[in-house]
Coordinates of N, CA and C in Angstrom, one line a residue:
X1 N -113.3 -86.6 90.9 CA -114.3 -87.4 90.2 C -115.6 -86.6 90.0
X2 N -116.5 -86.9 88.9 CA -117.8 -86.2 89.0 C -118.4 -87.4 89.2
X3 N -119.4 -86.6 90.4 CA -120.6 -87.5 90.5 C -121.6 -87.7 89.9
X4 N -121.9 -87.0 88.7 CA -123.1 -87.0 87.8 C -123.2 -88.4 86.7
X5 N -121.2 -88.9 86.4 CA -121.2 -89.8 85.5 C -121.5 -91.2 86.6
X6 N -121.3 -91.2 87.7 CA -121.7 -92.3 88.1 C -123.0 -92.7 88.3
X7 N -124.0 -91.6 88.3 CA -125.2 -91.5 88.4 C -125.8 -92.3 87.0
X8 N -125.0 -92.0 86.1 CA -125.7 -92.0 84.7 C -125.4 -93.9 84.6
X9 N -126.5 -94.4 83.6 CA -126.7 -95.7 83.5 C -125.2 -96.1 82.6
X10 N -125.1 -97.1 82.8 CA -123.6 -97.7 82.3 C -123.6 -98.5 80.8
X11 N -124.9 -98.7 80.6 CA -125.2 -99.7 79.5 C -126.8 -99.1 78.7
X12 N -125.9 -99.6 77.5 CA -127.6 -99.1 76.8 C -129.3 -99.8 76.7
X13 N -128.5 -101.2 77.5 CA -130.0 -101.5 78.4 C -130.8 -101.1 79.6
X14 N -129.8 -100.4 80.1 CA -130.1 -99.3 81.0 C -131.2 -98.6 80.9
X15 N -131.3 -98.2 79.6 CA -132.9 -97.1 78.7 C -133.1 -97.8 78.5
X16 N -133.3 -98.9 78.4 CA -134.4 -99.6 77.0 C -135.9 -100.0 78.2
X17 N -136.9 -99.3 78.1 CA -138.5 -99.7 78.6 C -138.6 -101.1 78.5
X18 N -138.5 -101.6 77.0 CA -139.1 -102.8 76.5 C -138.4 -104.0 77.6
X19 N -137.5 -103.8 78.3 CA -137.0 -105.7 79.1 C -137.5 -105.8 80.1
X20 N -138.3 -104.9 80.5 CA -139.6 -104.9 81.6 C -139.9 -106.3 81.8
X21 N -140.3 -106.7 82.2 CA -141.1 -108.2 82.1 C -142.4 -107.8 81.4
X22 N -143.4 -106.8 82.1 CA -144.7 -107.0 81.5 C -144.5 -106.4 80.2
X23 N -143.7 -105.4 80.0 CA -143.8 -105.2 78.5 C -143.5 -106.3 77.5
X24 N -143.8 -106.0 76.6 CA -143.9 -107.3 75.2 C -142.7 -106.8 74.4
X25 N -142.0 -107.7 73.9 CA -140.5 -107.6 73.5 C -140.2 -107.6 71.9
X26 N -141.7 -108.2 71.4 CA -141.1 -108.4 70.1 C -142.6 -107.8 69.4
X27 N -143.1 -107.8 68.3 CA -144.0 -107.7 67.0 C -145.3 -108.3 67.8
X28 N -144.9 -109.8 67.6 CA -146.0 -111.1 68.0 C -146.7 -110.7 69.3
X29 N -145.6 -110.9 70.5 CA -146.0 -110.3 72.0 C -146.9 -109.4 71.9
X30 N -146.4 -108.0 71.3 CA -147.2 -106.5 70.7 C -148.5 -107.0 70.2
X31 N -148.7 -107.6 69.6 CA -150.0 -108.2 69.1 C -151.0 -108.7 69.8
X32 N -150.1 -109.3 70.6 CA -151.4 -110.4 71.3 C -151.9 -109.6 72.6
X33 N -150.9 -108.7 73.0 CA -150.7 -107.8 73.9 C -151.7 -107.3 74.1
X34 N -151.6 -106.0 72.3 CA -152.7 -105.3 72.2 C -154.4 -106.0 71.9
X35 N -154.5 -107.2 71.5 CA -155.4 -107.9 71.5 C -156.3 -107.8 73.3
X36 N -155.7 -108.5 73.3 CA -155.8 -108.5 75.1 C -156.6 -107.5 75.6
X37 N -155.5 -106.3 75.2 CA -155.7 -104.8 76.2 C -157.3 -104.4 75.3
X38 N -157.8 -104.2 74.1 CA -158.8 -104.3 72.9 C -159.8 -104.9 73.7
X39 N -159.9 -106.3 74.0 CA -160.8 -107.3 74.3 C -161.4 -106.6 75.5
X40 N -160.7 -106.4 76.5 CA -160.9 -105.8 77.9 C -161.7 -104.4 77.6
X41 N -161.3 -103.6 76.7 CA -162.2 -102.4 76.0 C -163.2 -102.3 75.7
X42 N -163.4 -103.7 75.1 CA -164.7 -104.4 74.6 C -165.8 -104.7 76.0
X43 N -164.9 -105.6 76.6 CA -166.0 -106.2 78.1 C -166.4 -104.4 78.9
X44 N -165.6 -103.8 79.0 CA -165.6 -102.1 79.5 C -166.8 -101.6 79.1
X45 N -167.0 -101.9 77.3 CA -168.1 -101.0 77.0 C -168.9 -101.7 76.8
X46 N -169.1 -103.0 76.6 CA -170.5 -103.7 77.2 C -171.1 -103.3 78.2
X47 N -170.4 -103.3 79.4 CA -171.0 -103.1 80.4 C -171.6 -101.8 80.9
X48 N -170.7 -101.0 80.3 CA -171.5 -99.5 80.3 C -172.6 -99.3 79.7
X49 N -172.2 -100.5 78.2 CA -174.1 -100.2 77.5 C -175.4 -101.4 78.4
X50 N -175.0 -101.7 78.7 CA -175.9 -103.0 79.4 C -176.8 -102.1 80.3
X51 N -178.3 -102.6 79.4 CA -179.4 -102.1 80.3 C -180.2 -103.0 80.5
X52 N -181.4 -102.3 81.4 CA -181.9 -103.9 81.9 C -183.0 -104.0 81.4
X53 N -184.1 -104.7 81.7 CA -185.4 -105.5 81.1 C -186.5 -104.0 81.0
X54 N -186.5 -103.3 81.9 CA -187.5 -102.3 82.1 C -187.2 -101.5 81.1
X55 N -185.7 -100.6 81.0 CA -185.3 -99.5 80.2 C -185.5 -100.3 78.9
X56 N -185.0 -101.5 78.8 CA -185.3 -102.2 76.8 C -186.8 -101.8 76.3
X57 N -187.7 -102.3 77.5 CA -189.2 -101.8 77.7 C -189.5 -100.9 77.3
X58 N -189.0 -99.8 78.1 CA -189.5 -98.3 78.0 C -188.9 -97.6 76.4
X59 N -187.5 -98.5 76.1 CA -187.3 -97.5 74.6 C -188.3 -98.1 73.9
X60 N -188.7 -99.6 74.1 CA -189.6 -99.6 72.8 C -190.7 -99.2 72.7
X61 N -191.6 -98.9 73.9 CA -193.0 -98.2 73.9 C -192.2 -97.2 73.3
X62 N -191.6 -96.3 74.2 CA -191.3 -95.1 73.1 C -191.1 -95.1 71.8
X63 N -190.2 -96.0 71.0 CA -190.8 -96.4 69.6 C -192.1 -96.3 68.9
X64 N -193.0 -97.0 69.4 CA -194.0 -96.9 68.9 C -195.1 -97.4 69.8
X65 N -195.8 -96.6 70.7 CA -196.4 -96.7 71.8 C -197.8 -97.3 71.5
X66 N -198.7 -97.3 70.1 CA -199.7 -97.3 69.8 C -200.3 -98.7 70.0
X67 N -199.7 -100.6 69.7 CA -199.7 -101.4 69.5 C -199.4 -101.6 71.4
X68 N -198.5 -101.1 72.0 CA -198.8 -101.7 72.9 C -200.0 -101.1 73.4
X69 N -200.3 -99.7 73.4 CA -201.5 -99.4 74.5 C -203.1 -100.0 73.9
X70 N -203.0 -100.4 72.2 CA -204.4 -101.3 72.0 C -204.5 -102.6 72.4
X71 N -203.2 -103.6 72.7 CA -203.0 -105.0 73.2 C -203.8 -105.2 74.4
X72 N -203.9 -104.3 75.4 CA -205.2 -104.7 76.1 C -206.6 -104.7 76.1
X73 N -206.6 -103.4 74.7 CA -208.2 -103.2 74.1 C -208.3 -104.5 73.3
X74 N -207.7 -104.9 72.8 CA -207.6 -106.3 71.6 C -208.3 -107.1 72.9
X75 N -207.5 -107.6 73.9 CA -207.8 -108.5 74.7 C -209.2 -108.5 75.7
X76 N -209.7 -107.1 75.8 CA -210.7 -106.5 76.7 C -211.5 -107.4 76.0
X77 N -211.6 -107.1 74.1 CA -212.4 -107.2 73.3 C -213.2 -108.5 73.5
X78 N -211.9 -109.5 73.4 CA -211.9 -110.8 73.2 C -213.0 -111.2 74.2
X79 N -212.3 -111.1 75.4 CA -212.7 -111.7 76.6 C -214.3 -111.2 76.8
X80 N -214.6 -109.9 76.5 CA -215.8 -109.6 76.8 C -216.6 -110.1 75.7
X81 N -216.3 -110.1 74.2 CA -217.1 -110.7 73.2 C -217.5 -112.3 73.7
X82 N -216.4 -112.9 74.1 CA -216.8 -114.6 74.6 C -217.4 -114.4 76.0
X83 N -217.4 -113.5 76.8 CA -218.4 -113.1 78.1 C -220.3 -113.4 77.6
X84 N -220.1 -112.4 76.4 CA -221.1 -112.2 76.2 C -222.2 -113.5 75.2
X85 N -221.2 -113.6 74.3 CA -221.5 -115.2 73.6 C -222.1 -116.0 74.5
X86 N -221.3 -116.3 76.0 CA -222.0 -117.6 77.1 C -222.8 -116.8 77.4
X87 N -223.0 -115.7 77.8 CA -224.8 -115.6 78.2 C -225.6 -115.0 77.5
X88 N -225.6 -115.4 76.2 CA -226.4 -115.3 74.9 C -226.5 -114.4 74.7
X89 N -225.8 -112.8 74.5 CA -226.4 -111.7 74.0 C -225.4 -111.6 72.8
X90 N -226.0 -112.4 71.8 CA -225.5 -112.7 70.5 C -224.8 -111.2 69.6
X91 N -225.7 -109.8 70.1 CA -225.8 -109.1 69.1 C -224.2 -108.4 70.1
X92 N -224.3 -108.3 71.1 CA -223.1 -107.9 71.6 C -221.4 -108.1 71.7
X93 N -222.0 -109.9 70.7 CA -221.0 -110.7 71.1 C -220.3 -110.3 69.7
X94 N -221.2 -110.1 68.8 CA -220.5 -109.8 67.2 C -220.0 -108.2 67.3
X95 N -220.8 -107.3 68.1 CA -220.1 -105.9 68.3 C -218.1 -106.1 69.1
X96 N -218.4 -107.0 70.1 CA -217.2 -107.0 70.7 C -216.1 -107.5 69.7
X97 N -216.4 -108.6 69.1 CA -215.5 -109.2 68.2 C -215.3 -108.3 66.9
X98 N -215.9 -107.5 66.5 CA -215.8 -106.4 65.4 C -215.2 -105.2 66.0
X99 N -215.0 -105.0 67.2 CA -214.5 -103.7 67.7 C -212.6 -104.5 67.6
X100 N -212.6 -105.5 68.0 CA -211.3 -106.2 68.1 C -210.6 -106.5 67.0
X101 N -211.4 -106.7 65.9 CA -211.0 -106.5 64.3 C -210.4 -105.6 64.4
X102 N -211.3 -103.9 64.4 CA -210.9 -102.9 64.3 C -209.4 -102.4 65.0
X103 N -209.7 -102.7 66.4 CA -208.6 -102.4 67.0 C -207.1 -102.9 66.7
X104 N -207.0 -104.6 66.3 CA -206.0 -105.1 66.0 C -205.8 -104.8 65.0
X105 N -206.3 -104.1 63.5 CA -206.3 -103.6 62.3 C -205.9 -102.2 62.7
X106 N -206.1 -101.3 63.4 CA -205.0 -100.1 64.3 C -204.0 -100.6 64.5
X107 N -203.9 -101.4 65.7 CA -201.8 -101.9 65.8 C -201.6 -102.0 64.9
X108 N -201.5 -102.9 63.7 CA -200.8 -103.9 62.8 C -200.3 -102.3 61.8
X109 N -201.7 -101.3 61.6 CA -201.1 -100.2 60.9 C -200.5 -99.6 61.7
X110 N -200.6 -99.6 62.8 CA -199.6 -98.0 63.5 C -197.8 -99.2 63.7
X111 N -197.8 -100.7 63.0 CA -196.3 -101.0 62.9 C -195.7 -101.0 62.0
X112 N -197.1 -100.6 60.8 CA -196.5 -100.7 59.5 C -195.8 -99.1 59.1
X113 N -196.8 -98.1 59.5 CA -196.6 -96.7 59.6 C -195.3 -96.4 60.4
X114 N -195.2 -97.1 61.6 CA -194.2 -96.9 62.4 C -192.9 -97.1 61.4
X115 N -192.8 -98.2 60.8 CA -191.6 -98.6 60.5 C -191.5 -97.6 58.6
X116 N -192.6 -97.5 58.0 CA -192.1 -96.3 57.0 C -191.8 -94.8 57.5
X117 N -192.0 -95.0 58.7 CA -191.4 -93.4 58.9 C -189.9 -93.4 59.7
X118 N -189.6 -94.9 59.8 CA -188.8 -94.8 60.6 C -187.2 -95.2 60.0
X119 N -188.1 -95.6 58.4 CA -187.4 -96.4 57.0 C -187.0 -94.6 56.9
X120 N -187.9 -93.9 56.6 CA -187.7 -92.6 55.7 C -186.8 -91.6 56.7
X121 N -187.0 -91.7 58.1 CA -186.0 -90.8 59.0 C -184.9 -91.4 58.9
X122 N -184.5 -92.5 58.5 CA -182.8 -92.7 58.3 C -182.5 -92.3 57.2
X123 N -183.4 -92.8 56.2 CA -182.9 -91.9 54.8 C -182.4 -90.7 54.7
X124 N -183.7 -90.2 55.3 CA -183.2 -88.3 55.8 C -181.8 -88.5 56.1
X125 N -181.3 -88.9 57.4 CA -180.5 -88.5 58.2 C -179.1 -89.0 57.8
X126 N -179.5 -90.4 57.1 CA -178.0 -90.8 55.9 C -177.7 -89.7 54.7
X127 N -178.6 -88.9 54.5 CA -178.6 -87.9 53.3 C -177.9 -87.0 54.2
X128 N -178.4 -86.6 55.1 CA -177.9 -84.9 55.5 C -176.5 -84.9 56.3
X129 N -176.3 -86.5 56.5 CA -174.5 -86.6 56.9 C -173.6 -86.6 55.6
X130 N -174.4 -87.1 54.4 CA -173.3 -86.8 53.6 C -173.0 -85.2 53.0
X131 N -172.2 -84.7 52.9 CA -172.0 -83.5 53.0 C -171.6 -83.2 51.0
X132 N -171.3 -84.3 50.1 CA -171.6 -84.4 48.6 C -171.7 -85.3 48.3
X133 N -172.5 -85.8 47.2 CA -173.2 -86.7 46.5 C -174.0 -86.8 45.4
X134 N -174.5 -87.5 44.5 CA -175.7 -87.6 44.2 C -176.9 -87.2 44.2
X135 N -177.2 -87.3 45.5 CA -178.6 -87.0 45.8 C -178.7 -85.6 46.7
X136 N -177.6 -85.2 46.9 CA -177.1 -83.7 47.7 C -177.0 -82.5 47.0
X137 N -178.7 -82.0 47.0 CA -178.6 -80.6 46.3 C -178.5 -80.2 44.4
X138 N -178.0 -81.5 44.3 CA -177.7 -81.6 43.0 C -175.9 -81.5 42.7
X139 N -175.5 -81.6 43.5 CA -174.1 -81.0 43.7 C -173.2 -82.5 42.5
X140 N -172.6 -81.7 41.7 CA -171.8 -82.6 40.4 C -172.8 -82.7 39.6
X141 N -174.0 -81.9 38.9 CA -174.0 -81.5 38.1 C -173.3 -81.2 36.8
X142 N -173.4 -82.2 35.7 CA -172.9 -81.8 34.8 C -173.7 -81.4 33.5
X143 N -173.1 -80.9 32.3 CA -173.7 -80.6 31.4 C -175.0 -81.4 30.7
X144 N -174.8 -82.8 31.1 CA -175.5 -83.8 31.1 C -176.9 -83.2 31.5
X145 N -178.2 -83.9 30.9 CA -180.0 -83.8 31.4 C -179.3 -84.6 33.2
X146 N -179.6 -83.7 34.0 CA -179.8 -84.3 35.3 C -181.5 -83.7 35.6
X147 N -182.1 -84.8 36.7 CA -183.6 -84.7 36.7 C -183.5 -84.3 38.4
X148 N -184.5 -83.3 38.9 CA -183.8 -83.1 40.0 C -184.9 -83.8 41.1
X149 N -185.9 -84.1 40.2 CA -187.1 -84.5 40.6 C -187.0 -86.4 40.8
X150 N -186.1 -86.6 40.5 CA -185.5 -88.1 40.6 C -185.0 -88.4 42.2
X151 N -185.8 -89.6 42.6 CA -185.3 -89.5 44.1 C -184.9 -91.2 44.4
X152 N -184.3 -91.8 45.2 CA -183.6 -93.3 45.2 C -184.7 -93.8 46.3
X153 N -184.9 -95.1 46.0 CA -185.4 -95.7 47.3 C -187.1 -95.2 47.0
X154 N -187.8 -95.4 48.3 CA -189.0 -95.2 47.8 C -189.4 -94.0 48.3
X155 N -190.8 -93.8 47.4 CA -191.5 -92.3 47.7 C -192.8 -92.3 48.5
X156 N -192.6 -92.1 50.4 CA -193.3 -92.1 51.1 C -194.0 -91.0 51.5

């Protein structure tokens, strides 16, 4: 007798992976299966990106630091202009409240500034991922008047 043929599986469900229990047996199963296993991938990388109150904080001063560090000169402004108003030094009270114009007229521009440069660095950076195009170099140039001085979107 050889021992090797008794060793060997006797039936062709013998191989088959798929009659596992946990594995999925058909199309449908496979689907919902892989849904499942997806969704779980999903909760995975939420939680890896999940930051907390302080870090949200800190990228957005780094965005644009300027509006938050005048929000307490705005406020200094205030408080000291109406300081000054109750104990009648009238002329101080219109300097305080005109320095707070000024100052909150700084934020409002350093969010407007912020966000056209911030409009124009994606532009950049959507241009220089595409590798041909339109607006890339001039590249498909044809015989045609192309203007090279022609640019999309706005000119900041």
């Amino acid at each position: 007798k050889n021992l090797f043929l008794n060793t060997m599986p006797s039936s062709r469900s013998d191989f088959d992976v798929v009659d596992t229990p946990d594995r999925p047996s058909t199309w449908k199963e496979l689907r919902e299966w892989d849904k499942m296993e997806e969704d779980e991938i999903r909760r995975f990388e939420t939680m890896r990106e999940r930051r907390s109150i302080m870090q949200q904080a800190w990228n957005k001063f780094k965005t644009n630091p300027i509006p938050y560090v005048l929000a307490p000169c705005i406020g200094y402004c205030i408080f000291a202009g109406l300081n000054a108003l109750q104990t009648g030094h009238a002329y101080m009270a219109i300097k305080y409240l005109e320095y707070r114009i000024w100052t909150q007229g700084a934020a409002v521009g350093s969010i407007f500034l912020g966000a056209m440069y911030y409009q124009r660095k994606e532009r950049k950076d959507l241009f220089k991922l595409q590798p041909y195009g339109p607006y890339r170099h001039q590249y498909g140039k044809s015989h045609i008047a192309f203007q090279s001085d022609k640019r999309y979107g706005f000119i900041w």
